[in-house]
Amino acid sequence: KWAKLVVNDDGSVGRVDPDTLWLFQDRASRNAAALTEVKQHLADPESLLTLDTLLNGSVADLFQRYSERVFRHVQYLECGSLFPEMVIIDGGIQEGFELPYYMAHTGGTARIVCVDPSGFERLGPFVAATVDHFAKQFTVVPRALWSSRGDVALPVLDGVVLSQFKNSNDAGFPEIVLPCDTIDNIVQQERLTAVDLIKLDVEGAEPEVLRGMRETVAKHRPQLAVSVYHWPEHMWELPLELMRSLPDYDFHLRHYSFGRWECILYAIPKPGTAPRLDRHRRAA
């Protein structure tokens, strides 16, 4: 019953397809060199298998992989480390299923800055109870993450912001103007003296957000968990942007759905390059 709306290269709306394998393979065939470069920089065989399954696997292949992994790994948390008193920037929270995991794995000591234009309005009941209990640990910033400060007009559907359609909105989604901000500016405003993890799932705005967090990444050396599935091209364009600018990071690709979505790129600082993470590694 699941389907994806496809926008063609000329901006017109294409067919609604429950699989989209043809779309992924078509786009991948035009970007063979980029894909080869991404594969050369992925850190482990699981990442290579993940990318191959997404670009070439059948629906049955996807579901087989999903069923093997769904109860064993948590999206955004599979690679990297959580440790006491870490500072997390969570970009795009929706129902916020990951927030209780953050608190559980840090002993309730993490500081978490949640950035989403809907704030905490969409939190599920269990997540809302967790946020209430650890209220002092949470800060909510009700803005859209972007590459600049100010306002940005973004398409919406049923109250969900669809940033990936900003420049190809032939489907006619209504647009709303939202206040927007950069991670670099939010770090300054919140007076964060450390940033240990940045998670991004911002409905296709990831390329814009990456441009607005370069100072933070260079200064604080955070772990990154970045969604790369909102367009097929994001599966190689976003990894390449990070791989070329962060040579002292390791990169892992993981997948968390029975379709060609919920694919996360993890960028983890190599040992000896991130002092706070290195202290945790030594203690562990």
PDB file of C-alpha atoms in Angstrom:
ATOM      1  CA  LYS A   1       0.000   0.000   0.000  1.00  0.00           C
ATOM      2  CA  TRP A   2       3.008   2.291   0.333  1.00  0.00           C
ATOM      3  CA  ALA A   3       3.827   4.522  -2.604  1.00  0.00           C
ATOM      4  CA  LYS A   4       6.173   7.323  -3.525  1.00  0.00           C
ATOM      5  CA  LEU A   5       5.352  10.394  -5.591  1.00  0.00           C
ATOM      6  CA  VAL A   6       7.981  10.772  -8.298  1.00  0.00           C
ATOM      7  CA  VAL A   7       8.994  14.121  -9.795  1.00  0.00           C
ATOM      8  CA  ASN A   8      10.618  13.881 -13.226  1.00  0.00           C
ATOM      9  CA  ASP A   9      13.779  15.700 -14.276  1.00  0.00           C
ATOM     10  CA  ASP A  10      11.734  18.403 -15.998  1.00  0.00           C
ATOM     11  CA  GLY A  11       9.807  19.094 -12.786  1.00  0.00           C
ATOM     12  CA  SER A  12       6.607  17.364 -13.833  1.00  0.00           C
ATOM     13  CA  VAL A  13       4.905  14.893 -11.535  1.00  0.00           C
ATOM     14  CA  GLY A  14       5.451  11.302 -12.585  1.00  0.00           C
ATOM     15  CA  ARG A  15       3.737   8.107 -11.625  1.00  0.00           C
ATOM     16  CA  VAL A  16       3.038   7.010  -8.075  1.00  0.00           C
ATOM     17  CA  ASP A  17       5.108   3.877  -7.587  1.00  0.00           C
ATOM     18  CA  PRO A  18       5.122   1.447  -4.651  1.00  0.00           C
ATOM     19  CA  ASP A  19       8.729   0.411  -5.305  1.00  0.00           C
ATOM     20  CA  THR A  20      10.669   3.084  -7.280  1.00  0.00           C
ATOM     21  CA  LEU A  21      13.464   0.626  -8.149  1.00  0.00           C
ATOM     22  CA  TRP A  22      13.386   1.871 -11.755  1.00  0.00           C
ATOM     23  CA  LEU A  23      13.893   5.446 -10.536  1.00  0.00           C
ATOM     24  CA  PHE A  24      16.845   4.579  -8.304  1.00  0.00           C
ATOM     25  CA  GLN A  25      18.525   2.533 -11.028  1.00  0.00           C
ATOM     26  CA  ASP A  26      17.976   5.229 -13.649  1.00  0.00           C
ATOM     27  CA  ARG A  27      19.507   7.945 -11.458  1.00  0.00           C
ATOM     28  CA  ALA A  28      22.330   5.654 -10.300  1.00  0.00           C
ATOM     29  CA  SER A  29      23.258   4.739 -13.879  1.00  0.00           C
ATOM     30  CA  ARG A  30      23.882   8.419 -14.597  1.00  0.00           C
ATOM     31  CA  ASN A  31      26.129   8.799 -11.563  1.00  0.00           C
ATOM     32  CA  ALA A  32      28.345   5.728 -11.713  1.00  0.00           C
ATOM     33  CA  ALA A  33      31.558   7.620 -10.922  1.00  0.00           C
ATOM     34  CA  ALA A  34      30.057   9.242  -7.842  1.00  0.00           C
ATOM     35  CA  LEU A  35      28.771   5.908  -6.580  1.00  0.00           C
ATOM     36  CA  THR A  36      32.189   4.323  -7.089  1.00  0.00           C
ATOM     37  CA  GLU A  37      33.778   7.080  -5.010  1.00  0.00           C
ATOM     38  CA  VAL A  38      31.210   6.648  -2.230  1.00  0.00           C
ATOM     39  CA  LYS A  39      31.831   2.896  -2.105  1.00  0.00           C
ATOM     40  CA  GLN A  40      35.571   3.477  -1.778  1.00  0.00           C
ATOM     41  CA  HIS A  41      34.999   5.540   1.367  1.00  0.00           C
ATOM     42  CA  LEU A  42      32.420   3.386   3.152  1.00  0.00           C
ATOM     43  CA  ALA A  43      33.937   1.832   6.241  1.00  0.00           C
ATOM     44  CA  ASP A  44      32.460  -1.671   6.359  1.00  0.00           C
ATOM     45  CA  PRO A  45      30.886  -4.469   4.267  1.00  0.00           C
ATOM     46  CA  GLU A  46      27.469  -3.855   5.824  1.00  0.00           C
ATOM     47  CA  SER A  47      27.466  -0.355   4.334  1.00  0.00           C
ATOM     48  CA  LEU A  48      28.273  -1.685   0.866  1.00  0.00           C
ATOM     49  CA  LEU A  49      25.535  -4.297   1.148  1.00  0.00           C
ATOM     50  CA  THR A  50      23.063  -1.645   2.281  1.00  0.00           C
ATOM     51  CA  LEU A  51      23.794   0.581  -0.698  1.00  0.00           C
ATOM     52  CA  ASP A  52      23.641  -2.311  -3.162  1.00  0.00           C
ATOM     53  CA  THR A  53      20.302  -3.523  -1.788  1.00  0.00           C
ATOM     54  CA  LEU A  54      18.750  -0.067  -2.010  1.00  0.00           C
ATOM     55  CA  LEU A  55      19.906   0.501  -5.576  1.00  0.00           C
ATOM     56  CA  ASN A  56      19.409  -3.014  -6.957  1.00  0.00           C
ATOM     57  CA  GLY A  57      17.326  -5.108  -4.582  1.00  0.00           C
ATOM     58  CA  SER A  58      13.760  -6.274  -5.149  1.00  0.00           C
ATOM     59  CA  VAL A  59      10.887  -5.571  -2.775  1.00  0.00           C
ATOM     60  CA  ALA A  60      11.442  -9.065  -1.356  1.00  0.00           C
ATOM     61  CA  ASP A  61      15.144  -8.294  -0.795  1.00  0.00           C
ATOM     62  CA  LEU A  62      14.284  -5.106   1.064  1.00  0.00           C
ATOM     63  CA  PHE A  63      11.742  -6.813   3.287  1.00  0.00           C
ATOM     64  CA  GLN A  64      14.123  -9.684   4.061  1.00  0.00           C
ATOM     65  CA  ARG A  65      16.793  -7.249   5.224  1.00  0.00           C
ATOM     66  CA  TYR A  66      14.241  -5.251   7.206  1.00  0.00           C
ATOM     67  CA  SER A  67      12.861  -8.308   8.997  1.00  0.00           C
ATOM     68  CA  GLU A  68      16.367  -9.412   9.983  1.00  0.00           C
ATOM     69  CA  ARG A  69      17.265  -6.032  11.494  1.00  0.00           C
ATOM     70  CA  VAL A  70      14.111  -4.358  12.762  1.00  0.00           C
ATOM     71  CA  PHE A  71      14.256  -5.603  16.380  1.00  0.00           C
ATOM     72  CA  ARG A  72      18.034  -5.384  16.704  1.00  0.00           C
ATOM     73  CA  HIS A  73      18.939  -1.830  15.729  1.00  0.00           C
ATOM     74  CA  VAL A  74      17.547   1.642  16.389  1.00  0.00           C
ATOM     75  CA  GLN A  75      17.487   4.256  13.658  1.00  0.00           C
ATOM     76  CA  TYR A  76      19.956   7.129  14.211  1.00  0.00           C
ATOM     77  CA  LEU A  77      21.701   5.213  17.034  1.00  0.00           C
ATOM     78  CA  GLU A  78      23.214   2.146  15.378  1.00  0.00           C
ATOM     79  CA  CYS A  79      26.705   3.478  14.716  1.00  0.00           C
ATOM     80  CA  GLY A  80      28.720   5.748  16.945  1.00  0.00           C
ATOM     81  CA  SER A  81      28.428   6.183  20.709  1.00  0.00           C
ATOM     82  CA  LEU A  82      26.121   7.673  23.306  1.00  0.00           C
ATOM     83  CA  PHE A  83      27.717   8.669  26.612  1.00  0.00           C
ATOM     84  CA  PRO A  84      26.863  10.618  29.789  1.00  0.00           C
ATOM     85  CA  GLU A  85      26.485  14.387  29.588  1.00  0.00           C
ATOM     86  CA  MET A  86      26.799  14.482  25.823  1.00  0.00           C
ATOM     87  CA  VAL A  87      25.231  17.315  23.821  1.00  0.00           C
ATOM     88  CA  ILE A  88      22.886  16.330  20.997  1.00  0.00           C
ATOM     89  CA  ILE A  89      21.300  18.482  18.294  1.00  0.00           C
ATOM     90  CA  ASP A  90      18.251  16.655  16.947  1.00  0.00           C
ATOM     91  CA  GLY A  91      17.120  18.165  13.655  1.00  0.00           C
ATOM     92  CA  GLY A  92      13.596  17.109  12.635  1.00  0.00           C
ATOM     93  CA  ILE A  93      11.851  15.325  15.500  1.00  0.00           C
ATOM     94  CA  GLN A  94       8.214  14.665  14.470  1.00  0.00           C
ATOM     95  CA  GLU A  95       7.026  12.057  17.033  1.00  0.00           C
ATOM     96  CA  GLY A  96      10.536  11.919  18.524  1.00  0.00           C
ATOM     97  CA  PHE A  97      10.853   8.156  18.995  1.00  0.00           C
ATOM     98  CA  GLU A  98      14.625   8.465  19.432  1.00  0.00           C
ATOM     99  CA  LEU A  99      14.461  10.846  22.410  1.00  0.00           C
ATOM    100  CA  PRO A 100      13.834   8.172  25.110  1.00  0.00           C
ATOM    101  CA  TYR A 101      16.747   6.169  23.709  1.00  0.00           C
ATOM    102  CA  TYR A 102      19.034   9.161  24.081  1.00  0.00           C
ATOM    103  CA  MET A 103      18.066   9.539  27.715  1.00  0.00           C
ATOM    104  CA  ALA A 104      18.287   5.812  28.468  1.00  0.00           C
ATOM    105  CA  HIS A 105      21.766   5.441  26.999  1.00  0.00           C
ATOM    106  CA  THR A 106      23.137   8.530  28.721  1.00  0.00           C
ATOM    107  CA  GLY A 107      21.643   7.869  32.140  1.00  0.00           C
ATOM    108  CA  GLY A 108      19.300  10.818  31.766  1.00  0.00           C
ATOM    109  CA  THR A 109      22.215  13.254  31.576  1.00  0.00           C
ATOM    110  CA  ALA A 110      22.304  14.287  27.901  1.00  0.00           C
ATOM    111  CA  ARG A 111      21.485  17.831  26.872  1.00  0.00           C
ATOM    112  CA  ILE A 112      19.286  17.669  23.782  1.00  0.00           C
ATOM    113  CA  VAL A 113      18.432  20.616  21.542  1.00  0.00           C
ATOM    114  CA  CYS A 114      15.444  19.686  19.369  1.00  0.00           C
ATOM    115  CA  VAL A 115      14.927  21.771  16.227  1.00  0.00           C
ATOM    116  CA  ASP A 116      11.651  21.380  14.331  1.00  0.00           C
ATOM    117  CA  PRO A 117       9.134  23.932  13.013  1.00  0.00           C
ATOM    118  CA  SER A 118       6.333  22.076  14.838  1.00  0.00           C
ATOM    119  CA  GLY A 119       8.278  22.014  18.093  1.00  0.00           C
ATOM    120  CA  PHE A 120       7.033  19.272  20.411  1.00  0.00           C
ATOM    121  CA  GLU A 121       3.474  19.283  19.018  1.00  0.00           C
ATOM    122  CA  ARG A 122       3.775  15.859  17.361  1.00  0.00           C
ATOM    123  CA  LEU A 123       5.431  13.906  20.156  1.00  0.00           C
ATOM    124  CA  GLY A 124       3.929  10.520  20.942  1.00  0.00           C
ATOM    125  CA  PRO A 125       2.544   9.987  24.487  1.00  0.00           C
ATOM    126  CA  PHE A 126       5.503   7.951  25.763  1.00  0.00           C
ATOM    127  CA  VAL A 127       7.992  10.389  24.264  1.00  0.00           C
ATOM    128  CA  ALA A 128       6.103  13.377  25.698  1.00  0.00           C
ATOM    129  CA  ALA A 129       6.223  11.777  29.152  1.00  0.00           C
ATOM    130  CA  THR A 130       9.973  11.277  28.787  1.00  0.00           C
ATOM    131  CA  VAL A 131      10.505  14.895  27.740  1.00  0.00           C
ATOM    132  CA  ASP A 132       8.376  16.111  30.660  1.00  0.00           C
ATOM    133  CA  HIS A 133      10.311  13.968  33.138  1.00  0.00           C
ATOM    134  CA  PHE A 134      13.684  15.218  31.887  1.00  0.00           C
ATOM    135  CA  ALA A 135      12.450  18.721  31.082  1.00  0.00           C
ATOM    136  CA  LYS A 136      15.667  20.413  32.228  1.00  0.00           C
ATOM    137  CA  GLN A 137      17.659  18.373  29.715  1.00  0.00           C
ATOM    138  CA  PHE A 138      15.629  19.438  26.679  1.00  0.00           C
ATOM    139  CA  THR A 139      15.526  22.650  24.669  1.00  0.00           C
ATOM    140  CA  VAL A 140      13.070  23.034  21.789  1.00  0.00           C
ATOM    141  CA  VAL A 141      13.759  25.426  18.900  1.00  0.00           C
ATOM    142  CA  PRO A 142      10.557  25.768  16.796  1.00  0.00           C
ATOM    143  CA  ARG A 143      12.240  26.674  13.504  1.00  0.00           C
ATOM    144  CA  ALA A 144      13.097  24.993  10.235  1.00  0.00           C
ATOM    145  CA  LEU A 145      16.762  24.145   9.844  1.00  0.00           C
ATOM    146  CA  TRP A 146      18.277  25.740   6.755  1.00  0.00           C
ATOM    147  CA  SER A 147      21.477  27.239   5.338  1.00  0.00           C
ATOM    148  CA  SER A 148      20.589  30.774   6.462  1.00  0.00           C
ATOM    149  CA  ARG A 149      18.655  32.679   9.105  1.00  0.00           C
ATOM    150  CA  GLY A 150      15.332  34.387   8.456  1.00  0.00           C
ATOM    151  CA  ASP A 151      12.257  32.916   6.764  1.00  0.00           C
ATOM    152  CA  VAL A 152      11.797  30.197   4.165  1.00  0.00           C
ATOM    153  CA  ALA A 153       8.704  29.156   2.171  1.00  0.00           C
ATOM    154  CA  LEU A 154       8.295  25.370   2.169  1.00  0.00           C
ATOM    155  CA  PRO A 155       5.628  23.008   0.781  1.00  0.00           C
ATOM    156  CA  VAL A 156       3.452  21.128   3.264  1.00  0.00           C
ATOM    157  CA  LEU A 157       1.118  18.131   3.125  1.00  0.00           C
ATOM    158  CA  ASP A 158      -1.196  17.260   6.016  1.00  0.00           C
ATOM    159  CA  GLY A 159       0.863  19.488   8.260  1.00  0.00           C
ATOM    160  CA  VAL A 160       4.180  17.810   7.357  1.00  0.00           C
ATOM    161  CA  VAL A 161       6.840  20.029   5.808  1.00  0.00           C
ATOM    162  CA  LEU A 162       8.104  18.585   2.496  1.00  0.00           C
ATOM    163  CA  SER A 163      11.374  20.413   2.034  1.00  0.00           C
ATOM    164  CA  GLN A 164      12.453  18.103  -0.801  1.00  0.00           C
ATOM    165  CA  PHE A 165       9.796  19.656  -3.066  1.00  0.00           C
ATOM    166  CA  LYS A 166      10.828  23.272  -2.486  1.00  0.00           C
ATOM    167  CA  ASN A 167      12.233  23.740  -5.998  1.00  0.00           C
ATOM    168  CA  SER A 168       9.994  21.233  -7.798  1.00  0.00           C
ATOM    169  CA  ASN A 169       6.514  21.845  -6.462  1.00  0.00           C
ATOM    170  CA  ASP A 170       4.513  21.061  -9.611  1.00  0.00           C
ATOM    171  CA  ALA A 171       2.325  18.832  -7.458  1.00  0.00           C
ATOM    172  CA  GLY A 172       0.889  22.078  -6.110  1.00  0.00           C
ATOM    173  CA  PHE A 173       1.505  21.461  -2.427  1.00  0.00           C
ATOM    174  CA  PRO A 174       0.518  24.563  -0.463  1.00  0.00           C
ATOM    175  CA  GLU A 175       3.455  26.511   0.924  1.00  0.00           C
ATOM    176  CA  ILE A 176       3.878  28.141   4.290  1.00  0.00           C
ATOM    177  CA  VAL A 177       6.500  30.619   5.414  1.00  0.00           C
ATOM    178  CA  LEU A 178       8.482  29.371   8.397  1.00  0.00           C
ATOM    179  CA  PRO A 179      11.203  30.938  10.508  1.00  0.00           C
ATOM    180  CA  CYS A 180      14.489  29.219   9.721  1.00  0.00           C
ATOM    181  CA  ASP A 181      17.925  29.067  11.254  1.00  0.00           C
ATOM    182  CA  THR A 182      21.309  27.398  10.925  1.00  0.00           C
ATOM    183  CA  ILE A 183      22.893  24.936  13.312  1.00  0.00           C
ATOM    184  CA  ASP A 184      25.925  27.228  13.554  1.00  0.00           C
ATOM    185  CA  ASN A 185      23.725  30.057  14.817  1.00  0.00           C
ATOM    186  CA  ILE A 186      21.706  27.845  17.171  1.00  0.00           C
ATOM    187  CA  VAL A 187      24.932  26.603  18.771  1.00  0.00           C
ATOM    188  CA  GLN A 188      25.870  30.219  19.471  1.00  0.00           C
ATOM    189  CA  GLN A 189      22.428  31.225  20.703  1.00  0.00           C
ATOM    190  CA  GLU A 190      22.171  28.256  23.060  1.00  0.00           C
ATOM    191  CA  ARG A 191      25.769  28.826  24.205  1.00  0.00           C
ATOM    192  CA  LEU A 192      26.715  25.219  23.581  1.00  0.00           C
ATOM    193  CA  THR A 193      30.299  24.560  24.608  1.00  0.00           C
ATOM    194  CA  ALA A 194      30.218  21.102  23.011  1.00  0.00           C
ATOM    195  CA  VAL A 195      28.276  19.274  20.312  1.00  0.00           C
ATOM    196  CA  ASP A 196      28.717  15.493  20.345  1.00  0.00           C
ATOM    197  CA  LEU A 197      26.015  14.313  17.935  1.00  0.00           C
ATOM    198  CA  ILE A 198      23.975  15.947  15.181  1.00  0.00           C
ATOM    199  CA  LYS A 199      21.027  13.975  13.834  1.00  0.00           C
ATOM    200  CA  LEU A 200      19.255  15.235  10.698  1.00  0.00           C
ATOM    201  CA  ASP A 201      15.971  14.006   9.267  1.00  0.00           C
ATOM    202  CA  VAL A 202      14.569  17.195   7.777  1.00  0.00           C
ATOM    203  CA  GLU A 203      12.513  15.940   4.829  1.00  0.00           C
ATOM    204  CA  GLY A 204      14.997  16.693   2.078  1.00  0.00           C
ATOM    205  CA  ALA A 205      16.505  19.906   3.462  1.00  0.00           C
ATOM    206  CA  GLU A 206      19.697  18.075   4.442  1.00  0.00           C
ATOM    207  CA  PRO A 207      21.862  19.696   1.697  1.00  0.00           C
ATOM    208  CA  GLU A 208      20.859  23.157   2.934  1.00  0.00           C
ATOM    209  CA  VAL A 209      21.360  22.249   6.591  1.00  0.00           C
ATOM    210  CA  LEU A 210      24.845  20.835   5.983  1.00  0.00           C
ATOM    211  CA  ARG A 211      25.913  24.188   4.562  1.00  0.00           C
ATOM    212  CA  GLY A 212      24.737  25.894   7.755  1.00  0.00           C
ATOM    213  CA  MET A 213      26.669  23.679  10.187  1.00  0.00           C
ATOM    214  CA  ARG A 214      30.210  23.703   8.820  1.00  0.00           C
ATOM    215  CA  GLU A 215      31.632  25.817  11.650  1.00  0.00           C
ATOM    216  CA  THR A 216      30.067  23.539  14.262  1.00  0.00           C
ATOM    217  CA  VAL A 217      31.455  20.388  12.651  1.00  0.00           C
ATOM    218  CA  ALA A 218      34.933  21.874  12.288  1.00  0.00           C
ATOM    219  CA  LYS A 219      35.052  23.130  15.872  1.00  0.00           C
ATOM    220  CA  HIS A 220      33.269  20.407  17.849  1.00  0.00           C
ATOM    221  CA  ARG A 221      33.886  17.239  15.792  1.00  0.00           C
ATOM    222  CA  PRO A 222      30.416  15.753  16.378  1.00  0.00           C
ATOM    223  CA  GLN A 223      29.182  12.374  15.289  1.00  0.00           C
ATOM    224  CA  LEU A 224      26.621  12.728  12.477  1.00  0.00           C
ATOM    225  CA  ALA A 225      23.503  10.733  11.621  1.00  0.00           C
ATOM    226  CA  VAL A 226      22.135  12.167   8.370  1.00  0.00           C
ATOM    227  CA  SER A 227      19.105  11.018   6.367  1.00  0.00           C
ATOM    228  CA  VAL A 228      20.066  10.406   2.731  1.00  0.00           C
ATOM    229  CA  TYR A 229      16.859   8.953   1.272  1.00  0.00           C
ATOM    230  CA  HIS A 230      14.566  11.854   0.390  1.00  0.00           C
ATOM    231  CA  TRP A 231      15.874  11.879  -3.200  1.00  0.00           C
ATOM    232  CA  PRO A 232      17.794   9.032  -4.858  1.00  0.00           C
ATOM    233  CA  GLU A 233      20.669  11.432  -5.557  1.00  0.00           C
ATOM    234  CA  HIS A 234      21.086  12.096  -1.857  1.00  0.00           C
ATOM    235  CA  MET A 235      22.480   8.572  -1.444  1.00  0.00           C
ATOM    236  CA  TRP A 236      25.661   9.622  -3.201  1.00  0.00           C
ATOM    237  CA  GLU A 237      25.617  13.425  -3.220  1.00  0.00           C
ATOM    238  CA  LEU A 238      25.379  13.872   0.556  1.00  0.00           C
ATOM    239  CA  PRO A 239      27.936  11.165   1.426  1.00  0.00           C
ATOM    240  CA  LEU A 240      30.387  12.635  -1.112  1.00  0.00           C
ATOM    241  CA  GLU A 241      30.015  16.135   0.314  1.00  0.00           C
ATOM    242  CA  LEU A 242      30.872  14.867   3.786  1.00  0.00           C
ATOM    243  CA  MET A 243      33.518  12.375   2.685  1.00  0.00           C
ATOM    244  CA  ARG A 244      35.431  15.025   0.770  1.00  0.00           C
ATOM    245  CA  SER A 245      35.293  17.576   3.596  1.00  0.00           C
ATOM    246  CA  LEU A 246      35.846  15.175   6.521  1.00  0.00           C
ATOM    247  CA  PRO A 247      38.739  12.859   5.619  1.00  0.00           C
ATOM    248  CA  ASP A 248      39.298  11.966   9.294  1.00  0.00           C
ATOM    249  CA  TYR A 249      35.819  10.459   9.725  1.00  0.00           C
ATOM    250  CA  ASP A 250      34.557   6.912   9.140  1.00  0.00           C
ATOM    251  CA  PHE A 251      31.327   6.513   7.154  1.00  0.00           C
ATOM    252  CA  HIS A 252      28.632   3.870   7.576  1.00  0.00           C
ATOM    253  CA  LEU A 253      25.332   3.415   5.738  1.00  0.00           C
ATOM    254  CA  ARG A 254      22.331   1.697   7.344  1.00  0.00           C
ATOM    255  CA  HIS A 255      18.680   1.176   6.342  1.00  0.00           C
ATOM    256  CA  TYR A 256      15.545   1.005   8.531  1.00  0.00           C
ATOM    257  CA  SER A 257      12.458   0.317   6.415  1.00  0.00           C
ATOM    258  CA  PHE A 258      10.902  -2.230   4.075  1.00  0.00           C
ATOM    259  CA  GLY A 259      11.026   0.329   1.236  1.00  0.00           C
ATOM    260  CA  ARG A 260      13.705   2.565  -0.245  1.00  0.00           C
ATOM    261  CA  TRP A 261      13.501   5.131   2.529  1.00  0.00           C
ATOM    262  CA  GLU A 262      14.828   5.601   6.090  1.00  0.00           C
ATOM    263  CA  CYS A 263      18.465   5.289   4.993  1.00  0.00           C
ATOM    264  CA  ILE A 264      20.963   6.929   7.371  1.00  0.00           C
ATOM    265  CA  LEU A 265      24.569   7.919   6.790  1.00  0.00           C
ATOM    266  CA  TYR A 266      26.660   7.848   9.960  1.00  0.00           C
ATOM    267  CA  ALA A 267      29.848   9.899  10.030  1.00  0.00           C
ATOM    268  CA  ILE A 268      31.999   9.045  13.048  1.00  0.00           C
ATOM    269  CA  PRO A 269      35.275  10.804  13.935  1.00  0.00           C
ATOM    270  CA  LYS A 270      38.276   8.519  13.747  1.00  0.00           C
ATOM    271  CA  PRO A 271      40.010   7.721  17.065  1.00  0.00           C
ATOM    272  CA  GLY A 272      42.248  10.543  18.200  1.00  0.00           C
ATOM    273  CA  THR A 273      40.326  13.310  16.396  1.00  0.00           C
ATOM    274  CA  ALA A 274      37.416  14.120  18.783  1.00  0.00           C
ATOM    275  CA  PRO A 275      38.537  14.676  22.402  1.00  0.00           C
ATOM    276  CA  ARG A 276      35.177  14.193  24.138  1.00  0.00           C
ATOM    277  CA  LEU A 277      34.336  11.070  22.151  1.00  0.00           C
ATOM    278  CA  ASP A 278      37.879   9.771  22.666  1.00  0.00           C
ATOM    279  CA  ARG A 279      37.521  10.115  26.456  1.00  0.00           C
ATOM    280  CA  HIS A 280      34.379   8.015  26.298  1.00  0.00           C
ATOM    281  CA  ARG A 281      36.126   5.434  24.134  1.00  0.00           C
ATOM    282  CA  ARG A 282      38.967   5.141  26.645  1.00  0.00           C
ATOM    283  CA  ALA A 283      36.543   4.827  29.556  1.00  0.00           C
ATOM    284  CA  ALA A 284      34.573   2.130  27.758  1.00  0.00           C
TER     285      ALA A 284
END
